[in-house]
């Protein structure tokens, strides 16, 4: 878990601003859920064999005896919120951002507290919606200037029937390798063989390379749905690569699953991931609400987004002796009220204060002394033009605003 220092904040805010601006084009509204939720919001939804549930949740008992969790993702929280507030007002298009918590081994691009921008489109189905939200993701990456170093990988996890068939086929395949698979994957053969496809263990990667792929198990409807999504992506000029090994780490996905991958970040190559989750509402005892969404890691994006934070240049007020400090404070307030970044340097030799102002990249220095107070005209030094003038505050404001 890291501090975000002022010089790092600019790019974080830029990513959020870009996501927010694009969310407005697509009719999303901001939604913020609590960082702390009852543990069951995630227990019941992410799947017992997912990494998050099996080892990454920050759970604890409150004084009142409730088991609570620091949210590891947005989707389940937003679905909980949608079931409480929006079932009669669908679809819900929700844009969120904020901190999330996963207890995993930290490395470049992976923190235990990290931040996401997150989009959920709840209560909507049809292949166009899948393509539309992928286009939204792409618009953000394009606006952030990183589209050239990422690629979209897409898969369909099919309907429940396709997945059940595929699980069976994978079990039969992996059982032949029970002496060679990693320990983690061995445990998954029975309860979630799909997750073996995600394994990073070198032992497993070779075996996975020849595993059957899900397209061999699609029902006719699942195949058609996927083909339609791809056709809409082509219509929207979104380039993609089909990767049947993308299963995503969470159990709630069906049909479309996608990730934007970069080669610029080593092992943590996924900067954005999402998919359709039509069954999640029912798992949470809600009504039928087919949905789709995605999230991108702000820290990971920040590592690849080129952004130079503009340094605002201050106006510096210098009272030339202590008796003018009150006058200086009034001027300071006046300029700040007009939204101008203004500081007052009140201590030390005037020449020293001027040096500090120049060092801090000031644009103007305004001196306040007897003549200025008497005439109500201030000596203003323009550090760019290297000129001086005597002007009233109103004249100065006219010049700079
Ligand atoms: P996810 O793939 O777990 O999906 O996370 C989405 C993105 O969050 C990742 O691609 C990555 O950029 C970032 N991320 C995840 N874990 C970390 C970490 N420990 N440190 C830094 N960045 C991280 C979800 O969270 C789904 N809820 C996305 C979704 C929304 N699906 C449907 N709607």
PDB file of N, CA, C and O in Angstrom, residues 28 75 116-121 127-141 150-158 198 218 225-226 229-230 233 238-250 252-262 269-277 291-297:
ATOM      1  N   UNK A  28     -23.233   7.618 -18.839  1.00  0.00           N
ATOM      2  CA  UNK A  28     -23.012   7.006 -17.511  1.00  0.00           C
ATOM      3  C   UNK A  28     -23.175   8.046 -16.418  1.00  0.00           C
ATOM      4  O   UNK A  28     -22.990   9.240 -16.652  1.00  0.00           O
ATOM      5  N   UNK A  75     -17.594  -4.637  -9.018  1.00  0.00           N
ATOM      6  CA  UNK A  75     -18.776  -5.210  -9.679  1.00  0.00           C
ATOM      7  C   UNK A  75     -19.812  -5.744  -8.690  1.00  0.00           C
ATOM      8  O   UNK A  75     -21.002  -5.441  -8.806  1.00  0.00           O
ATOM      9  N   UNK A 116      -9.086   1.629  -9.340  1.00  0.00           N
ATOM     10  CA  UNK A 116      -9.637   1.324 -10.671  1.00  0.00           C
ATOM     11  C   UNK A 116     -10.559   2.445 -11.120  1.00  0.00           C
ATOM     12  O   UNK A 116     -11.170   3.135 -10.302  1.00  0.00           O
ATOM     13  N   UNK A 117     -10.676   2.563 -12.461  1.00  0.00           N
ATOM     14  CA  UNK A 117     -11.853   3.222 -13.028  1.00  0.00           C
ATOM     15  C   UNK A 117     -12.739   2.061 -13.457  1.00  0.00           C
ATOM     16  O   UNK A 117     -12.242   1.061 -13.987  1.00  0.00           O
ATOM     17  N   UNK A 118     -14.031   2.151 -13.189  1.00  0.00           N
ATOM     18  CA  UNK A 118     -14.901   0.989 -13.369  1.00  0.00           C
ATOM     19  C   UNK A 118     -16.229   1.393 -14.018  1.00  0.00           C
ATOM     20  O   UNK A 118     -16.837   2.394 -13.636  1.00  0.00           O
ATOM     21  N   UNK A 119     -16.643   0.614 -14.979  1.00  0.00           N
ATOM     22  CA  UNK A 119     -17.910   0.885 -15.682  1.00  0.00           C
ATOM     23  C   UNK A 119     -18.812  -0.337 -15.595  1.00  0.00           C
ATOM     24  O   UNK A 119     -18.351  -1.450 -15.882  1.00  0.00           O
ATOM     25  N   UNK A 120     -20.062  -0.154 -15.212  1.00  0.00           N
ATOM     26  CA  UNK A 120     -21.023  -1.261 -15.214  1.00  0.00           C
ATOM     27  C   UNK A 120     -22.277  -0.798 -15.959  1.00  0.00           C
ATOM     28  O   UNK A 120     -22.772   0.307 -15.728  1.00  0.00           O
ATOM     29  N   UNK A 121     -22.745  -1.673 -16.840  1.00  0.00           N
ATOM     30  CA  UNK A 121     -23.976  -1.407 -17.597  1.00  0.00           C
ATOM     31  C   UNK A 121     -24.928  -2.534 -17.198  1.00  0.00           C
ATOM     32  O   UNK A 121     -24.813  -3.655 -17.678  1.00  0.00           O
ATOM     33  N   UNK A 127     -25.812  -8.303 -28.239  1.00  0.00           N
ATOM     34  CA  UNK A 127     -24.393  -8.262 -28.604  1.00  0.00           C
ATOM     35  C   UNK A 127     -23.886  -6.834 -28.832  1.00  0.00           C
ATOM     36  O   UNK A 127     -22.719  -6.536 -28.578  1.00  0.00           O
ATOM     37  N   UNK A 128     -24.784  -5.930 -29.281  1.00  0.00           N
ATOM     38  CA  UNK A 128     -24.312  -4.572 -29.528  1.00  0.00           C
ATOM     39  C   UNK A 128     -23.793  -3.927 -28.237  1.00  0.00           C
ATOM     40  O   UNK A 128     -22.827  -3.174 -28.241  1.00  0.00           O
ATOM     41  N   UNK A 129     -24.464  -4.237 -27.098  1.00  0.00           N
ATOM     42  CA  UNK A 129     -24.052  -3.636 -25.819  1.00  0.00           C
ATOM     43  C   UNK A 129     -22.635  -4.053 -25.452  1.00  0.00           C
ATOM     44  O   UNK A 129     -21.879  -3.269 -24.856  1.00  0.00           O
ATOM     45  N   UNK A 130     -22.284  -5.304 -25.789  1.00  0.00           N
ATOM     46  CA  UNK A 130     -20.938  -5.790 -25.476  1.00  0.00           C
ATOM     47  C   UNK A 130     -19.915  -5.003 -26.294  1.00  0.00           C
ATOM     48  O   UNK A 130     -18.901  -4.528 -25.774  1.00  0.00           O
ATOM     49  N   UNK A 131     -20.230  -4.841 -27.597  1.00  0.00           N
ATOM     50  CA  UNK A 131     -19.299  -4.121 -28.471  1.00  0.00           C
ATOM     51  C   UNK A 131     -19.217  -2.651 -28.044  1.00  0.00           C
ATOM     52  O   UNK A 131     -18.139  -2.047 -28.046  1.00  0.00           O
ATOM     53  N   UNK A 132     -20.354  -2.103 -27.651  1.00  0.00           N
ATOM     54  CA  UNK A 132     -20.419  -0.681 -27.286  1.00  0.00           C
ATOM     55  C   UNK A 132     -19.528  -0.380 -26.074  1.00  0.00           C
ATOM     56  O   UNK A 132     -18.791   0.607 -26.060  1.00  0.00           O
ATOM     57  N   UNK A 133     -19.569  -1.274 -25.082  1.00  0.00           N
ATOM     58  CA  UNK A 133     -18.778  -0.991 -23.868  1.00  0.00           C
ATOM     59  C   UNK A 133     -17.287  -1.211 -24.133  1.00  0.00           C
ATOM     60  O   UNK A 133     -16.428  -0.538 -23.565  1.00  0.00           O
ATOM     61  N   UNK A 134     -16.988  -2.122 -25.055  1.00  0.00           N
ATOM     62  CA  UNK A 134     -15.574  -2.314 -25.429  1.00  0.00           C
ATOM     63  C   UNK A 134     -15.085  -1.065 -26.161  1.00  0.00           C
ATOM     64  O   UNK A 134     -13.971  -0.595 -25.949  1.00  0.00           O
ATOM     65  N   UNK A 135     -15.951  -0.481 -26.979  1.00  0.00           N
ATOM     66  CA  UNK A 135     -15.587   0.762 -27.683  1.00  0.00           C
ATOM     67  C   UNK A 135     -15.352   1.881 -26.658  1.00  0.00           C
ATOM     68  O   UNK A 135     -14.434   2.695 -26.809  1.00  0.00           O
ATOM     69  N   UNK A 136     -16.185   1.900 -25.629  1.00  0.00           N
ATOM     70  CA  UNK A 136     -16.001   2.909 -24.569  1.00  0.00           C
ATOM     71  C   UNK A 136     -14.600   2.754 -23.950  1.00  0.00           C
ATOM     72  O   UNK A 136     -13.863   3.725 -23.778  1.00  0.00           O
ATOM     73  N   UNK A 137     -14.242   1.486 -23.627  1.00  0.00           N
ATOM     74  CA  UNK A 137     -12.920   1.217 -23.039  1.00  0.00           C
ATOM     75  C   UNK A 137     -11.833   1.702 -24.004  1.00  0.00           C
ATOM     76  O   UNK A 137     -10.863   2.350 -23.604  1.00  0.00           O
ATOM     77  N   UNK A 138     -12.052   1.405 -25.262  1.00  0.00           N
ATOM     78  CA  UNK A 138     -11.052   1.780 -26.269  1.00  0.00           C
ATOM     79  C   UNK A 138     -10.936   3.295 -26.408  1.00  0.00           C
ATOM     80  O   UNK A 138      -9.843   3.830 -26.579  1.00  0.00           O
ATOM     81  N   UNK A 139     -12.069   4.003 -26.325  1.00  0.00           N
ATOM     82  CA  UNK A 139     -12.033   5.474 -26.402  1.00  0.00           C
ATOM     83  C   UNK A 139     -11.156   6.042 -25.279  1.00  0.00           C
ATOM     84  O   UNK A 139     -10.419   7.010 -25.474  1.00  0.00           O
ATOM     85  N   UNK A 140     -11.273   5.433 -24.096  1.00  0.00           N
ATOM     86  CA  UNK A 140     -10.480   5.926 -22.962  1.00  0.00           C
ATOM     87  C   UNK A 140      -8.991   5.686 -23.231  1.00  0.00           C
ATOM     88  O   UNK A 140      -8.161   6.587 -23.080  1.00  0.00           O
ATOM     89  N   UNK A 141      -8.671   4.472 -23.672  1.00  0.00           N
ATOM     90  CA  UNK A 141      -7.260   4.152 -23.913  1.00  0.00           C
ATOM     91  C   UNK A 141      -6.690   5.031 -25.031  1.00  0.00           C
ATOM     92  O   UNK A 141      -5.536   5.450 -24.987  1.00  0.00           O
ATOM     93  N   UNK A 150      -1.229  -1.299 -26.583  1.00  0.00           N
ATOM     94  CA  UNK A 150      -2.085  -2.337 -25.982  1.00  0.00           C
ATOM     95  C   UNK A 150      -2.791  -3.097 -27.101  1.00  0.00           C
ATOM     96  O   UNK A 150      -2.881  -2.618 -28.225  1.00  0.00           O
ATOM     97  N   UNK A 151      -3.250  -4.287 -26.786  1.00  0.00           N
ATOM     98  CA  UNK A 151      -4.068  -5.019 -27.751  1.00  0.00           C
ATOM     99  C   UNK A 151      -5.269  -5.597 -27.017  1.00  0.00           C
ATOM    100  O   UNK A 151      -5.197  -5.939 -25.832  1.00  0.00           O
ATOM    101  N   UNK A 152      -6.368  -5.650 -27.749  1.00  0.00           N
ATOM    102  CA  UNK A 152      -7.596  -6.212 -27.174  1.00  0.00           C
ATOM    103  C   UNK A 152      -7.615  -7.706 -27.452  1.00  0.00           C
ATOM    104  O   UNK A 152      -7.537  -8.139 -28.600  1.00  0.00           O
ATOM    105  N   UNK A 153      -7.730  -8.494 -26.364  1.00  0.00           N
ATOM    106  CA  UNK A 153      -7.894  -9.940 -26.525  1.00  0.00           C
ATOM    107  C   UNK A 153      -9.297 -10.284 -26.038  1.00  0.00           C
ATOM    108  O   UNK A 153      -9.734  -9.826 -24.987  1.00  0.00           O
ATOM    109  N   UNK A 154      -9.985 -11.066 -26.822  1.00  0.00           N
ATOM    110  CA  UNK A 154     -11.393 -11.318 -26.521  1.00  0.00           C
ATOM    111  C   UNK A 154     -11.707 -12.814 -26.637  1.00  0.00           C
ATOM    112  O   UNK A 154     -11.095 -13.530 -27.437  1.00  0.00           O
ATOM    113  N   UNK A 155     -12.657 -13.232 -25.814  1.00  0.00           N
ATOM    114  CA  UNK A 155     -13.092 -14.630 -25.845  1.00  0.00           C
ATOM    115  C   UNK A 155     -14.579 -14.634 -25.534  1.00  0.00           C
ATOM    116  O   UNK A 155     -15.142 -13.647 -25.052  1.00  0.00           O
ATOM    117  N   UNK A 156     -15.220 -15.749 -25.817  1.00  0.00           N
ATOM    118  CA  UNK A 156     -16.563 -15.945 -25.288  1.00  0.00           C
ATOM    119  C   UNK A 156     -16.526 -17.156 -24.382  1.00  0.00           C
ATOM    120  O   UNK A 156     -15.957 -18.198 -24.747  1.00  0.00           O
ATOM    121  N   UNK A 157     -17.080 -16.978 -23.186  1.00  0.00           N
ATOM    122  CA  UNK A 157     -17.164 -18.111 -22.252  1.00  0.00           C
ATOM    123  C   UNK A 157     -18.468 -18.860 -22.463  1.00  0.00           C
ATOM    124  O   UNK A 157     -18.796 -19.782 -21.718  1.00  0.00           O
ATOM    125  N   UNK A 158     -19.241 -18.433 -23.451  1.00  0.00           N
ATOM    126  CA  UNK A 158     -20.464 -19.133 -23.815  1.00  0.00           C
ATOM    127  C   UNK A 158     -21.542 -19.069 -22.745  1.00  0.00           C
ATOM    128  O   UNK A 158     -21.411 -18.373 -21.733  1.00  0.00           O
ATOM    129  N   UNK A 198      -5.520 -20.120 -16.797  1.00  0.00           N
ATOM    130  CA  UNK A 198      -4.943 -18.849 -16.343  1.00  0.00           C
ATOM    131  C   UNK A 198      -3.585 -19.026 -15.676  1.00  0.00           C
ATOM    132  O   UNK A 198      -2.930 -18.043 -15.339  1.00  0.00           O
ATOM    133  N   UNK A 218     -19.212 -24.497 -27.822  1.00  0.00           N
ATOM    134  CA  UNK A 218     -20.285 -23.498 -27.912  1.00  0.00           C
ATOM    135  C   UNK A 218     -21.586 -24.129 -28.397  1.00  0.00           C
ATOM    136  O   UNK A 218     -21.582 -24.930 -29.333  1.00  0.00           O
ATOM    137  N   UNK A 225     -23.929 -15.479 -30.798  1.00  0.00           N
ATOM    138  CA  UNK A 225     -23.781 -14.281 -29.983  1.00  0.00           C
ATOM    139  C   UNK A 225     -22.369 -13.718 -30.131  1.00  0.00           C
ATOM    140  O   UNK A 225     -22.167 -12.516 -30.372  1.00  0.00           O
ATOM    141  N   UNK A 226     -21.371 -14.608 -30.024  1.00  0.00           N
ATOM    142  CA  UNK A 226     -19.978 -14.178 -30.118  1.00  0.00           C
ATOM    143  C   UNK A 226     -19.702 -13.586 -31.501  1.00  0.00           C
ATOM    144  O   UNK A 226     -19.083 -12.521 -31.629  1.00  0.00           O
ATOM    145  N   UNK A 229     -21.046 -10.110 -31.679  1.00  0.00           N
ATOM    146  CA  UNK A 229     -20.220  -9.140 -30.956  1.00  0.00           C
ATOM    147  C   UNK A 229     -19.034  -8.746 -31.834  1.00  0.00           C
ATOM    148  O   UNK A 229     -18.725  -7.563 -32.010  1.00  0.00           O
ATOM    149  N   UNK A 230     -18.394  -9.746 -32.431  1.00  0.00           N
ATOM    150  CA  UNK A 230     -17.213  -9.470 -33.263  1.00  0.00           C
ATOM    151  C   UNK A 230     -17.602  -8.615 -34.474  1.00  0.00           C
ATOM    152  O   UNK A 230     -16.865  -7.700 -34.863  1.00  0.00           O
ATOM    153  N   UNK A 233     -17.945  -5.114 -33.367  1.00  0.00           N
ATOM    154  CA  UNK A 233     -16.620  -4.520 -33.126  1.00  0.00           C
ATOM    155  C   UNK A 233     -16.007  -4.078 -34.449  1.00  0.00           C
ATOM    156  O   UNK A 233     -15.404  -3.010 -34.546  1.00  0.00           O
ATOM    157  N   UNK A 238     -12.992  -1.535 -34.138  1.00  0.00           N
ATOM    158  CA  UNK A 238     -12.200  -1.934 -32.970  1.00  0.00           C
ATOM    159  C   UNK A 238     -11.427  -3.195 -33.355  1.00  0.00           C
ATOM    160  O   UNK A 238     -12.038  -4.203 -33.720  1.00  0.00           O
ATOM    161  N   UNK A 239     -10.107  -3.107 -33.276  1.00  0.00           N
ATOM    162  CA  UNK A 239      -9.309  -4.293 -33.627  1.00  0.00           C
ATOM    163  C   UNK A 239      -9.230  -5.230 -32.432  1.00  0.00           C
ATOM    164  O   UNK A 239      -9.125  -4.772 -31.293  1.00  0.00           O
ATOM    165  N   UNK A 240      -9.249  -6.519 -32.697  1.00  0.00           N
ATOM    166  CA  UNK A 240      -9.213  -7.494 -31.605  1.00  0.00           C
ATOM    167  C   UNK A 240      -8.438  -8.728 -32.027  1.00  0.00           C
ATOM    168  O   UNK A 240      -8.208  -8.967 -33.215  1.00  0.00           O
ATOM    169  N   UNK A 241      -8.032  -9.491 -30.996  1.00  0.00           N
ATOM    170  CA  UNK A 241      -7.469 -10.825 -31.250  1.00  0.00           C
ATOM    171  C   UNK A 241      -8.294 -11.800 -30.430  1.00  0.00           C
ATOM    172  O   UNK A 241      -8.507 -11.555 -29.229  1.00  0.00           O
ATOM    173  N   UNK A 242      -8.744 -12.862 -31.054  1.00  0.00           N
ATOM    174  CA  UNK A 242      -9.482 -13.861 -30.275  1.00  0.00           C
ATOM    175  C   UNK A 242      -8.464 -14.684 -29.497  1.00  0.00           C
ATOM    176  O   UNK A 242      -7.458 -15.116 -30.042  1.00  0.00           O
ATOM    177  N   UNK A 243      -8.710 -14.816 -28.195  1.00  0.00           N
ATOM    178  CA  UNK A 243      -7.833 -15.655 -27.364  1.00  0.00           C
ATOM    179  C   UNK A 243      -8.740 -16.539 -26.505  1.00  0.00           C
ATOM    180  O   UNK A 243      -9.303 -16.082 -25.510  1.00  0.00           O
ATOM    181  N   UNK A 244      -8.872 -17.795 -26.900  1.00  0.00           N
ATOM    182  CA  UNK A 244      -9.790 -18.678 -26.180  1.00  0.00           C
ATOM    183  C   UNK A 244      -9.279 -19.063 -24.790  1.00  0.00           C
ATOM    184  O   UNK A 244      -9.977 -19.735 -24.046  1.00  0.00           O
ATOM    185  N   UNK A 245      -8.059 -18.603 -24.446  1.00  0.00           N
ATOM    186  CA  UNK A 245      -7.530 -18.931 -23.102  1.00  0.00           C
ATOM    187  C   UNK A 245      -7.955 -17.866 -22.074  1.00  0.00           C
ATOM    188  O   UNK A 245      -7.733 -18.035 -20.882  1.00  0.00           O
ATOM    189  N   UNK A 246      -8.544 -16.775 -22.536  1.00  0.00           N
ATOM    190  CA  UNK A 246      -9.000 -15.762 -21.557  1.00  0.00           C
ATOM    191  C   UNK A 246     -10.236 -16.279 -20.849  1.00  0.00           C
ATOM    192  O   UNK A 246     -11.286 -16.470 -21.460  1.00  0.00           O
ATOM    193  N   UNK A 247     -10.099 -16.554 -19.538  1.00  0.00           N
ATOM    194  CA  UNK A 247     -11.278 -17.011 -18.792  1.00  0.00           C
ATOM    195  C   UNK A 247     -11.650 -16.003 -17.706  1.00  0.00           C
ATOM    196  O   UNK A 247     -12.714 -16.078 -17.135  1.00  0.00           O
ATOM    197  N   UNK A 248     -10.717 -15.043 -17.406  1.00  0.00           N
ATOM    198  CA  UNK A 248     -10.912 -14.060 -16.334  1.00  0.00           C
ATOM    199  C   UNK A 248     -10.933 -14.818 -15.001  1.00  0.00           C
ATOM    200  O   UNK A 248     -11.307 -15.971 -14.944  1.00  0.00           O
ATOM    201  N   UNK A 249     -10.472 -14.147 -13.957  1.00  0.00           N
ATOM    202  CA  UNK A 249     -10.309 -14.868 -12.692  1.00  0.00           C
ATOM    203  C   UNK A 249     -11.577 -15.038 -11.866  1.00  0.00           C
ATOM    204  O   UNK A 249     -11.552 -15.668 -10.836  1.00  0.00           O
ATOM    205  N   UNK A 250     -12.682 -14.455 -12.298  1.00  0.00           N
ATOM    206  CA  UNK A 250     -13.866 -14.419 -11.423  1.00  0.00           C
ATOM    207  C   UNK A 250     -14.974 -15.267 -12.041  1.00  0.00           C
ATOM    208  O   UNK A 250     -15.147 -15.293 -13.251  1.00  0.00           O
ATOM    209  N   UNK A 252     -18.211 -15.068 -12.146  1.00  0.00           N
ATOM    210  CA  UNK A 252     -19.530 -14.605 -12.597  1.00  0.00           C
ATOM    211  C   UNK A 252     -19.645 -14.357 -14.100  1.00  0.00           C
ATOM    212  O   UNK A 252     -20.708 -14.033 -14.596  1.00  0.00           O
ATOM    213  N   UNK A 253     -18.560 -14.497 -14.841  1.00  0.00           N
ATOM    214  CA  UNK A 253     -18.621 -14.150 -16.264  1.00  0.00           C
ATOM    215  C   UNK A 253     -19.310 -15.203 -17.130  1.00  0.00           C
ATOM    216  O   UNK A 253     -19.255 -16.401 -16.845  1.00  0.00           O
ATOM    217  N   UNK A 254     -19.943 -14.742 -18.211  1.00  0.00           N
ATOM    218  CA  UNK A 254     -20.488 -15.622 -19.238  1.00  0.00           C
ATOM    219  C   UNK A 254     -20.311 -14.890 -20.575  1.00  0.00           C
ATOM    220  O   UNK A 254     -20.013 -13.691 -20.584  1.00  0.00           O
ATOM    221  N   UNK A 255     -20.508 -15.582 -21.670  1.00  0.00           N
ATOM    222  CA  UNK A 255     -20.337 -14.966 -22.999  1.00  0.00           C
ATOM    223  C   UNK A 255     -19.035 -14.129 -23.076  1.00  0.00           C
ATOM    224  O   UNK A 255     -17.994 -14.632 -22.746  1.00  0.00           O
ATOM    225  N   UNK A 256     -19.188 -12.830 -23.416  1.00  0.00           N
ATOM    226  CA  UNK A 256     -18.014 -12.022 -23.746  1.00  0.00           C
ATOM    227  C   UNK A 256     -17.090 -11.783 -22.547  1.00  0.00           C
ATOM    228  O   UNK A 256     -17.539 -11.317 -21.484  1.00  0.00           O
ATOM    229  N   UNK A 257     -15.801 -12.091 -22.737  1.00  0.00           N
ATOM    230  CA  UNK A 257     -14.776 -11.760 -21.736  1.00  0.00           C
ATOM    231  C   UNK A 257     -13.635 -11.109 -22.507  1.00  0.00           C
ATOM    232  O   UNK A 257     -13.280 -11.577 -23.593  1.00  0.00           O
ATOM    233  N   UNK A 258     -13.104 -10.020 -21.972  1.00  0.00           N
ATOM    234  CA  UNK A 258     -12.052  -9.325 -22.742  1.00  0.00           C
ATOM    235  C   UNK A 258     -11.022  -8.678 -21.826  1.00  0.00           C
ATOM    236  O   UNK A 258     -11.292  -8.381 -20.660  1.00  0.00           O
ATOM    237  N   UNK A 259      -9.829  -8.502 -22.389  1.00  0.00           N
ATOM    238  CA  UNK A 259      -8.755  -7.827 -21.665  1.00  0.00           C
ATOM    239  C   UNK A 259      -7.952  -6.980 -22.632  1.00  0.00           C
ATOM    240  O   UNK A 259      -7.779  -7.373 -23.790  1.00  0.00           O
ATOM    241  N   UNK A 260      -7.509  -5.838 -22.170  1.00  0.00           N
ATOM    242  CA  UNK A 260      -6.515  -5.079 -22.916  1.00  0.00           C
ATOM    243  C   UNK A 260      -5.166  -5.385 -22.277  1.00  0.00           C
ATOM    244  O   UNK A 260      -4.987  -5.206 -21.070  1.00  0.00           O
ATOM    245  N   UNK A 261      -4.260  -5.858 -23.122  1.00  0.00           N
ATOM    246  CA  UNK A 261      -2.971  -6.356 -22.654  1.00  0.00           C
ATOM    247  C   UNK A 261      -1.871  -5.454 -23.203  1.00  0.00           C
ATOM    248  O   UNK A 261      -1.967  -4.974 -24.330  1.00  0.00           O
ATOM    249  N   UNK A 262      -0.816  -5.271 -22.373  1.00  0.00           N
ATOM    250  CA  UNK A 262       0.355  -4.540 -22.880  1.00  0.00           C
ATOM    251  C   UNK A 262       1.610  -5.377 -22.643  1.00  0.00           C
ATOM    252  O   UNK A 262       1.656  -6.158 -21.693  1.00  0.00           O
ATOM    253  N   UNK A 269       0.470  -7.798 -17.158  1.00  0.00           N
ATOM    254  CA  UNK A 269       0.263  -7.257 -18.502  1.00  0.00           C
ATOM    255  C   UNK A 269      -1.169  -6.775 -18.755  1.00  0.00           C
ATOM    256  O   UNK A 269      -1.406  -6.047 -19.700  1.00  0.00           O
ATOM    257  N   UNK A 270      -2.121  -7.178 -17.907  1.00  0.00           N
ATOM    258  CA  UNK A 270      -3.515  -6.764 -18.146  1.00  0.00           C
ATOM    259  C   UNK A 270      -3.744  -5.395 -17.537  1.00  0.00           C
ATOM    260  O   UNK A 270      -3.602  -5.215 -16.327  1.00  0.00           O
ATOM    261  N   UNK A 271      -4.112  -4.423 -18.383  1.00  0.00           N
ATOM    262  CA  UNK A 271      -4.376  -3.101 -17.802  1.00  0.00           C
ATOM    263  C   UNK A 271      -5.872  -2.856 -17.649  1.00  0.00           C
ATOM    264  O   UNK A 271      -6.285  -1.984 -16.920  1.00  0.00           O
ATOM    265  N   UNK A 272      -6.665  -3.661 -18.356  1.00  0.00           N
ATOM    266  CA  UNK A 272      -8.117  -3.449 -18.312  1.00  0.00           C
ATOM    267  C   UNK A 272      -8.778  -4.802 -18.570  1.00  0.00           C
ATOM    268  O   UNK A 272      -8.300  -5.568 -19.399  1.00  0.00           O
ATOM    269  N   UNK A 273      -9.832  -5.095 -17.830  1.00  0.00           N
ATOM    270  CA  UNK A 273     -10.484  -6.386 -18.050  1.00  0.00           C
ATOM    271  C   UNK A 273     -11.963  -6.300 -17.735  1.00  0.00           C
ATOM    272  O   UNK A 273     -12.391  -5.480 -16.912  1.00  0.00           O
ATOM    273  N   UNK A 274     -12.735  -7.109 -18.412  1.00  0.00           N
ATOM    274  CA  UNK A 274     -14.166  -7.099 -18.125  1.00  0.00           C
ATOM    275  C   UNK A 274     -14.899  -8.178 -18.868  1.00  0.00           C
ATOM    276  O   UNK A 274     -14.283  -9.067 -19.472  1.00  0.00           O
ATOM    277  N   UNK A 275     -16.216  -8.087 -18.825  1.00  0.00           N
ATOM    278  CA  UNK A 275     -17.012  -9.079 -19.520  1.00  0.00           C
ATOM    279  C   UNK A 275     -18.467  -9.032 -19.091  1.00  0.00           C
ATOM    280  O   UNK A 275     -18.876  -8.189 -18.273  1.00  0.00           O
ATOM    281  N   UNK A 276     -19.219  -9.947 -19.670  1.00  0.00           N
ATOM    282  CA  UNK A 276     -20.653 -10.035 -19.398  1.00  0.00           C
ATOM    283  C   UNK A 276     -20.873 -10.897 -18.172  1.00  0.00           C
ATOM    284  O   UNK A 276     -20.153 -11.873 -17.954  1.00  0.00           O
ATOM    285  N   UNK A 277     -21.847 -10.518 -17.351  1.00  0.00           N
ATOM    286  CA  UNK A 277     -22.109 -11.299 -16.126  1.00  0.00           C
ATOM    287  C   UNK A 277     -23.616 -11.386 -15.883  1.00  0.00           C
ATOM    288  O   UNK A 277     -24.139 -10.875 -14.902  1.00  0.00           O
ATOM    289  N   UNK A 291     -25.952  -8.134 -17.534  1.00  0.00           N
ATOM    290  CA  UNK A 291     -25.097  -6.956 -17.353  1.00  0.00           C
ATOM    291  C   UNK A 291     -23.723  -7.171 -17.952  1.00  0.00           C
ATOM    292  O   UNK A 291     -23.295  -8.309 -18.161  1.00  0.00           O
ATOM    293  N   UNK A 292     -23.049  -6.070 -18.164  1.00  0.00           N
ATOM    294  CA  UNK A 292     -21.675  -6.137 -18.674  1.00  0.00           C
ATOM    295  C   UNK A 292     -20.889  -4.971 -18.108  1.00  0.00           C
ATOM    296  O   UNK A 292     -21.472  -3.918 -17.792  1.00  0.00           O
ATOM    297  N   UNK A 293     -19.571  -5.156 -17.952  1.00  0.00           N
ATOM    298  CA  UNK A 293     -18.757  -4.061 -17.414  1.00  0.00           C
ATOM    299  C   UNK A 293     -17.281  -4.324 -17.591  1.00  0.00           C
ATOM    300  O   UNK A 293     -16.880  -5.357 -18.121  1.00  0.00           O
ATOM    301  N   UNK A 294     -16.499  -3.350 -17.154  1.00  0.00           N
ATOM    302  CA  UNK A 294     -15.050  -3.535 -17.170  1.00  0.00           C
ATOM    303  C   UNK A 294     -14.406  -2.595 -16.159  1.00  0.00           C
ATOM    304  O   UNK A 294     -15.042  -1.644 -15.680  1.00  0.00           O
ATOM    305  N   UNK A 295     -13.158  -2.903 -15.829  1.00  0.00           N
ATOM    306  CA  UNK A 295     -12.386  -2.015 -14.961  1.00  0.00           C
ATOM    307  C   UNK A 295     -10.958  -1.954 -15.470  1.00  0.00           C
ATOM    308  O   UNK A 295     -10.465  -2.915 -16.053  1.00  0.00           O
ATOM    309  N   UNK A 296     -10.315  -0.800 -15.227  1.00  0.00           N
ATOM    310  CA  UNK A 296      -8.897  -0.667 -15.567  1.00  0.00           C
ATOM    311  C   UNK A 296      -8.151  -0.207 -14.332  1.00  0.00           C
ATOM    312  O   UNK A 296      -8.662   0.586 -13.535  1.00  0.00           O
ATOM    313  N   UNK A 297      -6.950  -0.727 -14.141  1.00  0.00           N
ATOM    314  CA  UNK A 297      -6.127  -0.358 -12.991  1.00  0.00           C
ATOM    315  C   UNK A 297      -5.486   1.001 -13.224  1.00  0.00           C
ATOM    316  O   UNK A 297      -4.783   1.191 -14.211  1.00  0.00           O
TER     317      UNK A 297
END
